Short mmCIF file of C-alpha atoms and ligand atoms in Angstrom, two decimals:
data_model
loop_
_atom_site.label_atom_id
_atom_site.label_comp_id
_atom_site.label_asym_id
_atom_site.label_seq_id
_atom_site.Cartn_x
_atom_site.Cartn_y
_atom_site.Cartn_z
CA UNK A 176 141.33 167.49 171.86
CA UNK A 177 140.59 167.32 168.45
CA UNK A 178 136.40 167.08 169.64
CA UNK A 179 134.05 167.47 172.04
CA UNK A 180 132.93 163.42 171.96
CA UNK A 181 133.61 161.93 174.83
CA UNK A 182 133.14 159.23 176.76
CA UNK A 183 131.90 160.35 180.79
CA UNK A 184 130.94 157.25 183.36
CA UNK A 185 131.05 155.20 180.10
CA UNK A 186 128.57 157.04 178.14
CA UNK A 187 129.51 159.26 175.04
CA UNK A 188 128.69 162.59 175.54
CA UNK A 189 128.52 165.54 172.76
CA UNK A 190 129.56 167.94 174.69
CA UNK A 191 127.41 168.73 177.73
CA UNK A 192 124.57 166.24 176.43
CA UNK A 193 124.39 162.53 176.74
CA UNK A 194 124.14 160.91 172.97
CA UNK A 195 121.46 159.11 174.32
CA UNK A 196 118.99 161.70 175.40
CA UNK A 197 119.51 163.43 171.45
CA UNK A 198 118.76 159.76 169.98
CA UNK A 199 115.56 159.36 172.61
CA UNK A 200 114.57 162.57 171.19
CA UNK A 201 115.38 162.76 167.74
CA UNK A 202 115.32 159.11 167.33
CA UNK A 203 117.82 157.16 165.17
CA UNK A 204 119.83 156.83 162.94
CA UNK A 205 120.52 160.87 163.67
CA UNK A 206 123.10 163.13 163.02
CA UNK A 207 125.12 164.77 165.67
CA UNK A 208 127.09 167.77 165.47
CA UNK A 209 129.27 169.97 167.81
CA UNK A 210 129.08 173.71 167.58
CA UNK A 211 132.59 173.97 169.72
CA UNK A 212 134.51 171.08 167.25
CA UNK A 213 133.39 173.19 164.25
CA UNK A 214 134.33 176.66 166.25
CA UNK A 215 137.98 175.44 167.64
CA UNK A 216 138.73 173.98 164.05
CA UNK A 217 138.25 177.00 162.04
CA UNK A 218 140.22 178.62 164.62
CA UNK A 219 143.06 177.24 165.01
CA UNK A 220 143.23 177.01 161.25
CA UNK A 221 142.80 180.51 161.35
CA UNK A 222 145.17 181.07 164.24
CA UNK A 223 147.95 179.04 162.13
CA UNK A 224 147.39 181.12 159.10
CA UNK A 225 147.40 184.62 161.32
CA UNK A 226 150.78 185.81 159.53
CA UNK A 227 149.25 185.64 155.96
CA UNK A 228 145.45 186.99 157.17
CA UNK A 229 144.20 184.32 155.18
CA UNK A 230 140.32 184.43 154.23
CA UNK A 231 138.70 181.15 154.95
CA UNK A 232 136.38 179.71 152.61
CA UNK A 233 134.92 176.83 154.11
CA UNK A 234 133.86 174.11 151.58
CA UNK A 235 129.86 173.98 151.99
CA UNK A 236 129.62 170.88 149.99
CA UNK A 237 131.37 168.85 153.35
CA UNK A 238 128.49 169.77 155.39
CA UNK A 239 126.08 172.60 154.54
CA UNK A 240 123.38 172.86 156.86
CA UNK A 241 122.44 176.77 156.76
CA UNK A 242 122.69 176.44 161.13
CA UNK A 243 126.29 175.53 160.86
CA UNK A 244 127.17 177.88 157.64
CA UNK A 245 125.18 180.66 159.80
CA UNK A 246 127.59 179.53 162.99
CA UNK A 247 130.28 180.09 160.56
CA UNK A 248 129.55 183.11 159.40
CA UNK A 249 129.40 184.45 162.38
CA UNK A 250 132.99 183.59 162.89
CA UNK A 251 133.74 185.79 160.00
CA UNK A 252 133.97 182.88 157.82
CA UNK A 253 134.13 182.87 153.94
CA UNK A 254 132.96 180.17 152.01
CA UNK A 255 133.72 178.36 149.04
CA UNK A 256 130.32 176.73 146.35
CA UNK A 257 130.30 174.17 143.55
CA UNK A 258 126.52 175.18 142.55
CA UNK A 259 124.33 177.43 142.57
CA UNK A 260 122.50 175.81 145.53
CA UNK A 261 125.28 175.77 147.67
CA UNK A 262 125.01 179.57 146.97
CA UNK A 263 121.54 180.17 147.88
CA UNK A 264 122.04 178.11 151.50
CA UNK A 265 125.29 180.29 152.02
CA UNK A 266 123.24 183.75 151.47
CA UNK A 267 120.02 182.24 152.99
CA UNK A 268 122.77 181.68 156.22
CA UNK A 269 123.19 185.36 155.70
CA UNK A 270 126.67 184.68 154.61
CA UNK A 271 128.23 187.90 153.18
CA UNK A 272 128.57 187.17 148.88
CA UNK A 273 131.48 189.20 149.46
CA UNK A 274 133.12 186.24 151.11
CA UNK A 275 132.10 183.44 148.09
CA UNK A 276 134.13 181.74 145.73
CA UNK A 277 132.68 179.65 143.24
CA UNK A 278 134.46 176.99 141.77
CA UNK A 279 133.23 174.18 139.53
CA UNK A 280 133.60 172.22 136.37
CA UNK A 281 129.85 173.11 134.78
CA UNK A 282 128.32 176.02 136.18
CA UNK A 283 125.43 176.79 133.67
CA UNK A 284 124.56 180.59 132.81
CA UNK A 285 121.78 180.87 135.25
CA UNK A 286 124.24 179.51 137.92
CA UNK A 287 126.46 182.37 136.70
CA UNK A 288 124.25 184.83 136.57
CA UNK A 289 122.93 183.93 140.01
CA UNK A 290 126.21 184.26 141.44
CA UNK A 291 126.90 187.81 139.87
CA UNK A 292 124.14 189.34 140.96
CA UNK A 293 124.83 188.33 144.32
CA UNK A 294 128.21 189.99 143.94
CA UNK A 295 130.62 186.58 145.13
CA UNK A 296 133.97 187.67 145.58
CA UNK A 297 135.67 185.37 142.61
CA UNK A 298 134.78 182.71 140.34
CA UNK A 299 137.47 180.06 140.05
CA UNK A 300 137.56 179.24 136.08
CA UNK A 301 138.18 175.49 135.57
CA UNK A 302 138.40 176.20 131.38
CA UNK A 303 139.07 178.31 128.54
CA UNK A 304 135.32 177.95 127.47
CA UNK A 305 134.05 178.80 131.32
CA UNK A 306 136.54 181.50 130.68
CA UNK A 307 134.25 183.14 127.60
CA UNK A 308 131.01 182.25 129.39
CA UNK A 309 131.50 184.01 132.44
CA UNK A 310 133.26 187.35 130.90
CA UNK A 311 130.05 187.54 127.95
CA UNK A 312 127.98 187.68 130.96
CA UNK A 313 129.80 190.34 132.63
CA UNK A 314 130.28 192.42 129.48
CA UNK A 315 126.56 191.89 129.50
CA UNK A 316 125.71 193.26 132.16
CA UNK A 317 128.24 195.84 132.58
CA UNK A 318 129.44 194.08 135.60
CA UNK A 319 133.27 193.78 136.20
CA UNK A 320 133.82 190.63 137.92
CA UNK A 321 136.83 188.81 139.79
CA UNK A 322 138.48 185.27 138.54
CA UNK A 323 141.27 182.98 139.57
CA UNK A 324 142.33 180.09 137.22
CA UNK A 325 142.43 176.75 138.77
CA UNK A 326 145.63 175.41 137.56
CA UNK A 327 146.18 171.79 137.84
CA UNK A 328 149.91 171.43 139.09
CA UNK A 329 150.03 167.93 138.15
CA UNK A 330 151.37 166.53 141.95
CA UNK A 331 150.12 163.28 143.63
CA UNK A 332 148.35 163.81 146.93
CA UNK A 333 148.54 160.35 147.61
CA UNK A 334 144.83 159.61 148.37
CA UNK A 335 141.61 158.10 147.12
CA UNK A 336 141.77 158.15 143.43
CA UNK A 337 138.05 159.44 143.84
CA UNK A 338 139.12 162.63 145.64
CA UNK A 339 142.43 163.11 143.70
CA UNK A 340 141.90 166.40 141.77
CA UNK A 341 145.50 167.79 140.93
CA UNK A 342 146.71 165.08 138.88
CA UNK A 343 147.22 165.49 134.90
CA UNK A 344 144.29 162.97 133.82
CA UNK A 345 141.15 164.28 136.19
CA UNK A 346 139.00 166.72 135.08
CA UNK A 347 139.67 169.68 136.96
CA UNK A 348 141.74 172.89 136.03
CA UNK A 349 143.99 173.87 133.25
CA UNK A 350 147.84 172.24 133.51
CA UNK A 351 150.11 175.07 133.71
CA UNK A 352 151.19 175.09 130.10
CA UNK A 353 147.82 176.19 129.01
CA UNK A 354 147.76 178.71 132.62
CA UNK A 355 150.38 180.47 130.53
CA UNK A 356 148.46 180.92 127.34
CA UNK A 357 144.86 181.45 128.56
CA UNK A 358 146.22 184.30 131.32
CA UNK A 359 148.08 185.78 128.15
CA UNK A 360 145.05 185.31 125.84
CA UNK A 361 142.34 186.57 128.64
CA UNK A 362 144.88 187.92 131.11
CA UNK A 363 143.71 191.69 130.51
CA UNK A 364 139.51 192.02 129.96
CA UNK A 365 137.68 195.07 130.68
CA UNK A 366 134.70 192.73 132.70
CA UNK A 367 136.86 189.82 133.92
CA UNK A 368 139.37 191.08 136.40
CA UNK A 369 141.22 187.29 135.44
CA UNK A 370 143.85 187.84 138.90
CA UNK A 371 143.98 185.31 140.95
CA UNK A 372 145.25 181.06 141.31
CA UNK A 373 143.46 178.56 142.25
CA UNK A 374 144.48 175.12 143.42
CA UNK A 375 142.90 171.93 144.68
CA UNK A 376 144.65 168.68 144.76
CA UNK A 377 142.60 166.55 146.61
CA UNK A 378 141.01 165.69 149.51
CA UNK A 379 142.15 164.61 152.32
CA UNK A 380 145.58 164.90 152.36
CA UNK A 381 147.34 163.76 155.04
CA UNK A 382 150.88 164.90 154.72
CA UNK A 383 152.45 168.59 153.83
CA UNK A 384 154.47 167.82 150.85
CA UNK A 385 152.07 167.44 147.59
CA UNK A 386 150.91 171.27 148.84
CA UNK A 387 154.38 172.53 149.19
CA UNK A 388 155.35 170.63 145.60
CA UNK A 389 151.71 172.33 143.90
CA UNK A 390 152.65 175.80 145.36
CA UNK A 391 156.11 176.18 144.13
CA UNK A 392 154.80 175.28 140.78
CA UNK A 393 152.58 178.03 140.75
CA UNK A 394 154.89 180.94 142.28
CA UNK A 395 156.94 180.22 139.38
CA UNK A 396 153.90 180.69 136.70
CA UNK A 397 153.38 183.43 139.30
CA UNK A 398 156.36 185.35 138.97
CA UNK A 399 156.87 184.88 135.53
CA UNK A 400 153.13 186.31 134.55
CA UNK A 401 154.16 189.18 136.66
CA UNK A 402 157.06 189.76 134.79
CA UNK A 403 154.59 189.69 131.07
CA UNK A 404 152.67 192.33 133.26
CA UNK A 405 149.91 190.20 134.21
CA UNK A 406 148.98 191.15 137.89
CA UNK A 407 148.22 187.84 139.99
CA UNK A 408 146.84 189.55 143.18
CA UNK A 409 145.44 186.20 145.15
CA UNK A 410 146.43 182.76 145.51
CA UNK A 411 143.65 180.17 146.88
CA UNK A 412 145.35 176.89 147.70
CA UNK A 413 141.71 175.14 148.54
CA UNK A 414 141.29 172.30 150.84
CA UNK A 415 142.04 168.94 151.64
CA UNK A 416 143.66 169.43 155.00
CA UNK A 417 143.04 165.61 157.01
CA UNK A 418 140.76 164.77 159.97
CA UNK A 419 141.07 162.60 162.48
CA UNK A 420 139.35 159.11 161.55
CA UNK A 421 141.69 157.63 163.56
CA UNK A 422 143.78 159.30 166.65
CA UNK A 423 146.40 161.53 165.51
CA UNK A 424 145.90 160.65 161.65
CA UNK A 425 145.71 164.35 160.29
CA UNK A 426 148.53 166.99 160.56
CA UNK A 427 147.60 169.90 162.95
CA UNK A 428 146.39 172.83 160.88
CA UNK A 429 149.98 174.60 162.39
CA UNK A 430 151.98 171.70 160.30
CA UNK A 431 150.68 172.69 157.42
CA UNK A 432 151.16 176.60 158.02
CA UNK A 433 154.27 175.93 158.99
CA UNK A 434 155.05 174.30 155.45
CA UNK A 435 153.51 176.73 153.38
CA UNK A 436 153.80 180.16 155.09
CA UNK A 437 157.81 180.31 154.32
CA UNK A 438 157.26 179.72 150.63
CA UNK A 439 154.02 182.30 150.41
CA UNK A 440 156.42 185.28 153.06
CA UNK A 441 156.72 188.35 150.84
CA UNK A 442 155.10 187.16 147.63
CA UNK A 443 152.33 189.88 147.74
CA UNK A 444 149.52 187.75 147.34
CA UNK A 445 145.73 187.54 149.30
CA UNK A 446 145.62 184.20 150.47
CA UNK A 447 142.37 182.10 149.93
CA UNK A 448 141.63 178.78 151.94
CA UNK A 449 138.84 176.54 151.41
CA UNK A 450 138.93 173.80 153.78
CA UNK A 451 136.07 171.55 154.46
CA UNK A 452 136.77 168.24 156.12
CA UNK A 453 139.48 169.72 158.67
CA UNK A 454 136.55 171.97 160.04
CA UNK A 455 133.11 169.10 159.93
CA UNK A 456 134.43 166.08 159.78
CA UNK A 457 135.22 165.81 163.35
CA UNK A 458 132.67 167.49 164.58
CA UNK A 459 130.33 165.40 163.28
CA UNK A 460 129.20 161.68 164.66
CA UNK A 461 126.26 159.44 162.90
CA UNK A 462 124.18 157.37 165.22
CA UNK A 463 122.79 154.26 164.45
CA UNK A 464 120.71 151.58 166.88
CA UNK A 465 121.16 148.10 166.70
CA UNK A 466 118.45 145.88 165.79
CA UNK A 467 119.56 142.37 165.46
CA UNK A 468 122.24 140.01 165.86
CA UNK A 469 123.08 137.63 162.90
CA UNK A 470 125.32 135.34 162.47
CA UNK A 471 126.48 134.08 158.98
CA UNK A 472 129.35 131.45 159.09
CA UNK A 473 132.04 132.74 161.14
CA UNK A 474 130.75 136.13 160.91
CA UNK A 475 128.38 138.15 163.45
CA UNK A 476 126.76 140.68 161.47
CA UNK A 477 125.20 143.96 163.63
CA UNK A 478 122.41 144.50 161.97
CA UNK A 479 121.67 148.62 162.13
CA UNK A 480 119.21 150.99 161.36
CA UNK A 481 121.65 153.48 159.67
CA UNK A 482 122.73 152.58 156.49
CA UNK A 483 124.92 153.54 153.09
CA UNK A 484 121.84 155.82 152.42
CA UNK A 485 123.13 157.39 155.31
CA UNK A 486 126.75 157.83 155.47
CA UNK A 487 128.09 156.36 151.54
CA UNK A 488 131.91 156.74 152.61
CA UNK A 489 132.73 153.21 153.76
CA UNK A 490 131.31 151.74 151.05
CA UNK A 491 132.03 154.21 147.97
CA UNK A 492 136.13 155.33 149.04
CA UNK A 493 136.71 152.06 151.44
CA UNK A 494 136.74 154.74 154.29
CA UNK A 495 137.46 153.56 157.74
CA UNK A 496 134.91 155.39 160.30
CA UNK A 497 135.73 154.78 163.76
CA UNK A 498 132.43 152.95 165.49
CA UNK A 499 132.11 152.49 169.17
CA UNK A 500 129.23 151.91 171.32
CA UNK A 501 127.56 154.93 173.41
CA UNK A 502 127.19 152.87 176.11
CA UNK A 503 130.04 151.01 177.28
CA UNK A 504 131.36 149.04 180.55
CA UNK A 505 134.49 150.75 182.46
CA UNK A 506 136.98 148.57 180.29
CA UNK A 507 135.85 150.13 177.03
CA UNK A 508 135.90 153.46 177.89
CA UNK A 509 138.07 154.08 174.72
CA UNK A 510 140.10 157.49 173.99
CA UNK A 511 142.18 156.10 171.62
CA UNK A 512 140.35 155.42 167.72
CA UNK A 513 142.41 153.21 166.45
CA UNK A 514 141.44 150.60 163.87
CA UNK A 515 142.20 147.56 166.10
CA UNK A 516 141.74 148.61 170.19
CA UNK A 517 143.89 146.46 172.17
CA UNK A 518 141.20 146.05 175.09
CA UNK A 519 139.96 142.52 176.69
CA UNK A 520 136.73 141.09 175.75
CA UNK A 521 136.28 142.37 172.37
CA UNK A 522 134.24 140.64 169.18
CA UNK A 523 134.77 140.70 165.37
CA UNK A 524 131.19 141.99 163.89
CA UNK A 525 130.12 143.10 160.54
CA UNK A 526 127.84 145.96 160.96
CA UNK A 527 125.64 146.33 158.59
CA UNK A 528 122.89 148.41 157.35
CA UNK A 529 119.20 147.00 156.31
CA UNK A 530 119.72 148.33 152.60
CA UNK A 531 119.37 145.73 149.55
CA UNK A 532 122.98 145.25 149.05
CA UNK A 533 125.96 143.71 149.90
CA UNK A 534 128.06 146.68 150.04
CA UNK A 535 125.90 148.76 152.97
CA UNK A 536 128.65 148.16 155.19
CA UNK A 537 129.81 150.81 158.05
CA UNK A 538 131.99 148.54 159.44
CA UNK A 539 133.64 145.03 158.68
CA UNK A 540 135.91 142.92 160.97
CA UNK A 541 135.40 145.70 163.62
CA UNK A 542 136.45 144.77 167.16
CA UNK A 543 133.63 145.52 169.64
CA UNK A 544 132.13 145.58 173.06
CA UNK A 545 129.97 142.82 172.87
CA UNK A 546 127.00 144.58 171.37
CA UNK A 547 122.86 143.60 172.01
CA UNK A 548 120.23 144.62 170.18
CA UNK A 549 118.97 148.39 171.10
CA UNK A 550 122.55 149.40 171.54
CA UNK A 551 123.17 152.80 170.10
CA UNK A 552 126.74 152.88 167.63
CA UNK A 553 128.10 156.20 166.94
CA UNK A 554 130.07 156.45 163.86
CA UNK A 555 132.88 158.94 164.83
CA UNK A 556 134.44 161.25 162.33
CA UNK A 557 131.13 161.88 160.08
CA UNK A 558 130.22 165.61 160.18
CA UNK A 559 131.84 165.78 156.59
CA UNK A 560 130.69 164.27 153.58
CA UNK A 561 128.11 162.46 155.76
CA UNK A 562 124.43 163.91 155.37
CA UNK A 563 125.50 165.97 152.15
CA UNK A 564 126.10 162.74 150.44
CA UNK A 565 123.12 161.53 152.06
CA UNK A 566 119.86 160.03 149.73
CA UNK A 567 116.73 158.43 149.67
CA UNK A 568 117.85 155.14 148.15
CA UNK A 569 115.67 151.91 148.88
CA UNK A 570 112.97 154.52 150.29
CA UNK A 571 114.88 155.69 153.10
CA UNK A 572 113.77 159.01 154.59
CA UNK A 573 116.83 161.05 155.38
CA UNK A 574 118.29 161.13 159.01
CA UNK A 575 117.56 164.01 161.03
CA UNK A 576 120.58 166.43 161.65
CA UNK A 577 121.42 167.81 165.33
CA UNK A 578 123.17 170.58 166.81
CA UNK A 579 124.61 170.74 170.14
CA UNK A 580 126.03 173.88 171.87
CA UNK A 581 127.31 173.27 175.05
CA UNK A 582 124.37 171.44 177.49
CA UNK A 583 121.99 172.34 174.29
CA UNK A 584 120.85 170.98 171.24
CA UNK A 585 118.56 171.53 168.80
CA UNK A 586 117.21 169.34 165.55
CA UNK A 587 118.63 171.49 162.60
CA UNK A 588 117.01 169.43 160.17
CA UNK A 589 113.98 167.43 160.78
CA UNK A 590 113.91 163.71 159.92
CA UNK A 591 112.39 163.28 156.43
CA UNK A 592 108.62 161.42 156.08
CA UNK A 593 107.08 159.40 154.13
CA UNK A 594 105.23 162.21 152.47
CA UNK A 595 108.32 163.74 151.84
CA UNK A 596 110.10 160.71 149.89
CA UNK A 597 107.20 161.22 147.24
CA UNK A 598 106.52 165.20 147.93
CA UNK A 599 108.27 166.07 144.16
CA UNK A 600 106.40 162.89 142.29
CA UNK A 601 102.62 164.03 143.32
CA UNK A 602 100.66 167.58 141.69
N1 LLP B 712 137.80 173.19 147.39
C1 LLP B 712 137.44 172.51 146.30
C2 LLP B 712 137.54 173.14 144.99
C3 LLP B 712 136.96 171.20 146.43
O1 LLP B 712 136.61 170.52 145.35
C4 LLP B 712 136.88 170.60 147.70
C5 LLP B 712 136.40 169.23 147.88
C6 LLP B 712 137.26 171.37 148.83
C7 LLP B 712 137.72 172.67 148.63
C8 LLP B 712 137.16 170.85 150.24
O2 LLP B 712 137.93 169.73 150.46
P1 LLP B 712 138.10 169.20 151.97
O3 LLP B 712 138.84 170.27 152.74
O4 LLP B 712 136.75 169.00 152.51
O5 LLP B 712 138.86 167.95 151.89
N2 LLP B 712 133.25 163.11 149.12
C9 LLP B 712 134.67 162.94 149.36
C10 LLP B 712 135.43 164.24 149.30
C11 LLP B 712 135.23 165.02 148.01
C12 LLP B 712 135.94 166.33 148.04
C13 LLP B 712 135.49 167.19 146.91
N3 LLP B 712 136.09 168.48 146.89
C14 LLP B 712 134.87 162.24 150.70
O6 LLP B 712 133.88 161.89 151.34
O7 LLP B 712 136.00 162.00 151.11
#
């Protein structure tokens, strides 16, 4: 099962707990996550991994709550930051700093700082000028401090060109021409232990082969900087792993161990994931009521109260979110989330958010139950990149988030007020 949503006597359960009773007591549109979907994910990544004892870094920004970062600490759980921020949740979690890696384009000094006097266990240096920053620091302090390069292996991961990362022309990492001559250049500094790789191609990635192509680039550079004398003790080969927005759309975390480990057997390296989506995305659903029926043309529109405020993905990557009701007649019990369910008595809607523009969109041309107002949707597939992402736009106060452990739950975050859309703005 790849999570703990299902539908019993035609209601969708998380877990033990009817969605229903969480959105009578949290009220919509809410957040719901699954403390088992997050658990059994990290497991069996880590159970697929066992032979190289990876440490897991989960990615914070995909869904950072401090409950679920504490949850995941308690697994034994690394994790990986873009920002200082992300830092401060992971330690306020009481997530050991030994366990960080920070990675990130612009981290300013006090980010820096922050992040050595919290002790993480490696920066991941995206430049030659990061490069100085971070090892003037150390030398200033007297602090020797761990690095990997991110090298940009120039392979196409085939998805969103938003989320692409390891191609040539984005922004991220040094191609591995220049890996060469900044590890020979800053390869051997007293403060900046400069020993590790660090790739991220993009995110998701739904097949094994743009990994395998990035990490044979890099044991080459690998071997051959060993052979100048340059010690490369880790390897972190980031996220990007798929989910499951539709049945059976993501490789199983074992497909992708079984690619990689081969290639990575007797190398001598510390392996470092940082996976994100493959742990919250499925164990997260957004729930939205419905509050009117429209129709426009040919077109029904489902008129919601959750909106791109909300969840941005459909409307900023085109994502497809699986959407079903919680509430459903004994034909549309559906296990299968597929983008066009072959089951009688289905409608074409447009659902729609209440947000000033024509983009807030969760769903178009979906084939539904026929739906009434005060239905409750759940969005399937949301837990990453869903609240994170999440603003205030058009004076929206953020969704509440909710946690539920077996036949318990508990609001994790409260829904925002009024007062706290204008909190920053007043003395
Ligand atoms: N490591 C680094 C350095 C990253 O930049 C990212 C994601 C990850 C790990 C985790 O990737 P994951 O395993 O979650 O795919 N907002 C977009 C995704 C942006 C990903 C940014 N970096 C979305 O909603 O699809």
């Amino acid at each position: 099962m790849v999570d703990h949503f299902h539908y019993r006597h035609q209601e969708l359960y998380a877990e033990q707990v009817p969605v229903a009773a969480i959105a009578d007591q949290a009220a919509t549109p809410v957040y719901i996550y699954s403390a088992a979907t997050f658990r059994e994910h990290y497991r069996r990544l880590q159970q697929a991994f066992a032979e190289c004892a990876p440490l897991i870094c989960y990615s914070v920004k995909s869904c950072g709550n401090v409950h679920i970062l504490r949850m995941l600490a308690e697994l034994g759980s690394g994790f990986d930051v873009v920002s200082g921020g992300e830092l401060y949740r992971v330690l306020q979690a009481g997530g050991p700093a030994g366990r960080v890696v920070y990675a990130g384009v612009g981290k300013t000094q006090s980010e820096i700082l922050q992040a050595m006097e919290a002790g993480i266990a490696c920066f991941n240096i995206e430049s030659e000028a990061e490069l100085e920053a971070v090892g003037a620091l150390a030398a200033g302090r007297k602090q020797t401090v761990r690095a990997a390069l991110r090298v940009n292996p120039d392979v196409d991961p085939r998805t969103h060109r938003h989320t692409s990362t390891g191609q040539k022309e984005t922004k991220f990492g040094v191609d591995i021409e220049r890996a060469r001559q900044v590890f020979a250049r800053y390869g051997r500094q007293p403060h900046l232990s400069l020993t590790g790789i660090h790739l991220h191609i993009g995110s998701p990635i739904n097949s094994t082969e743009p990994y395998v192509q990035a990490v044979k680039k890099v044991l080459d550079l690998i071997a051959e900087l060993r052979r100048e004398g340059i010690a490369i003790e880790t390897l972190n080969i980031g996220g990007g792993f798929g989910a499951d927005y539709t049945t059976g759309q993501a490789p199983a975390a074992d497909l992708y161990a079984e690619a990689l480990i081969p290639l990575l057997r007797g190398q001598d390296l510390e392996l470092i994931l940082e996976p994100g989506r493959s742990i919250s995305a499925n164990a997260g659903i957004f729930v939205t009521r419905l509050l009117y029926l429209k129709q426009g043309g040919e077109k029904t529109f489902a008129i919601v109260d959750g909106a791109m405020n909300d969840l941005i993905r459909p409307v900023l990557y085109d994502a497809f979110h699986f959407l079903w009701p919680t509430a459903v007649s004994p034909d549309h019990v559906i296990t299968n989330r597929c983008r066009e369910p072959d089951l009688p008595g289905l409608r074409p809607y447009d659902v729609v958010g209440p947000i000033c523009e024509t983009g807030d969109c969760l769903a178009k041309d979906r084939l539904l139950p026929p739906l009434k107002p005060g239905d409750l949707l759940a969005v399937f597939t949301a837990g990453a990149y869903g609240f994170v992402m999440s603003s205030q736009y058009n004076s929206r106060p953020r969704a509440a988030e909710v946690l539920v452990d077996s036949d318990r739950f508990e609001i994790i975050r409260r829904r925002e007020t009024y007062g706290d859309l204008i909190a920053h703005e007043i003395a």
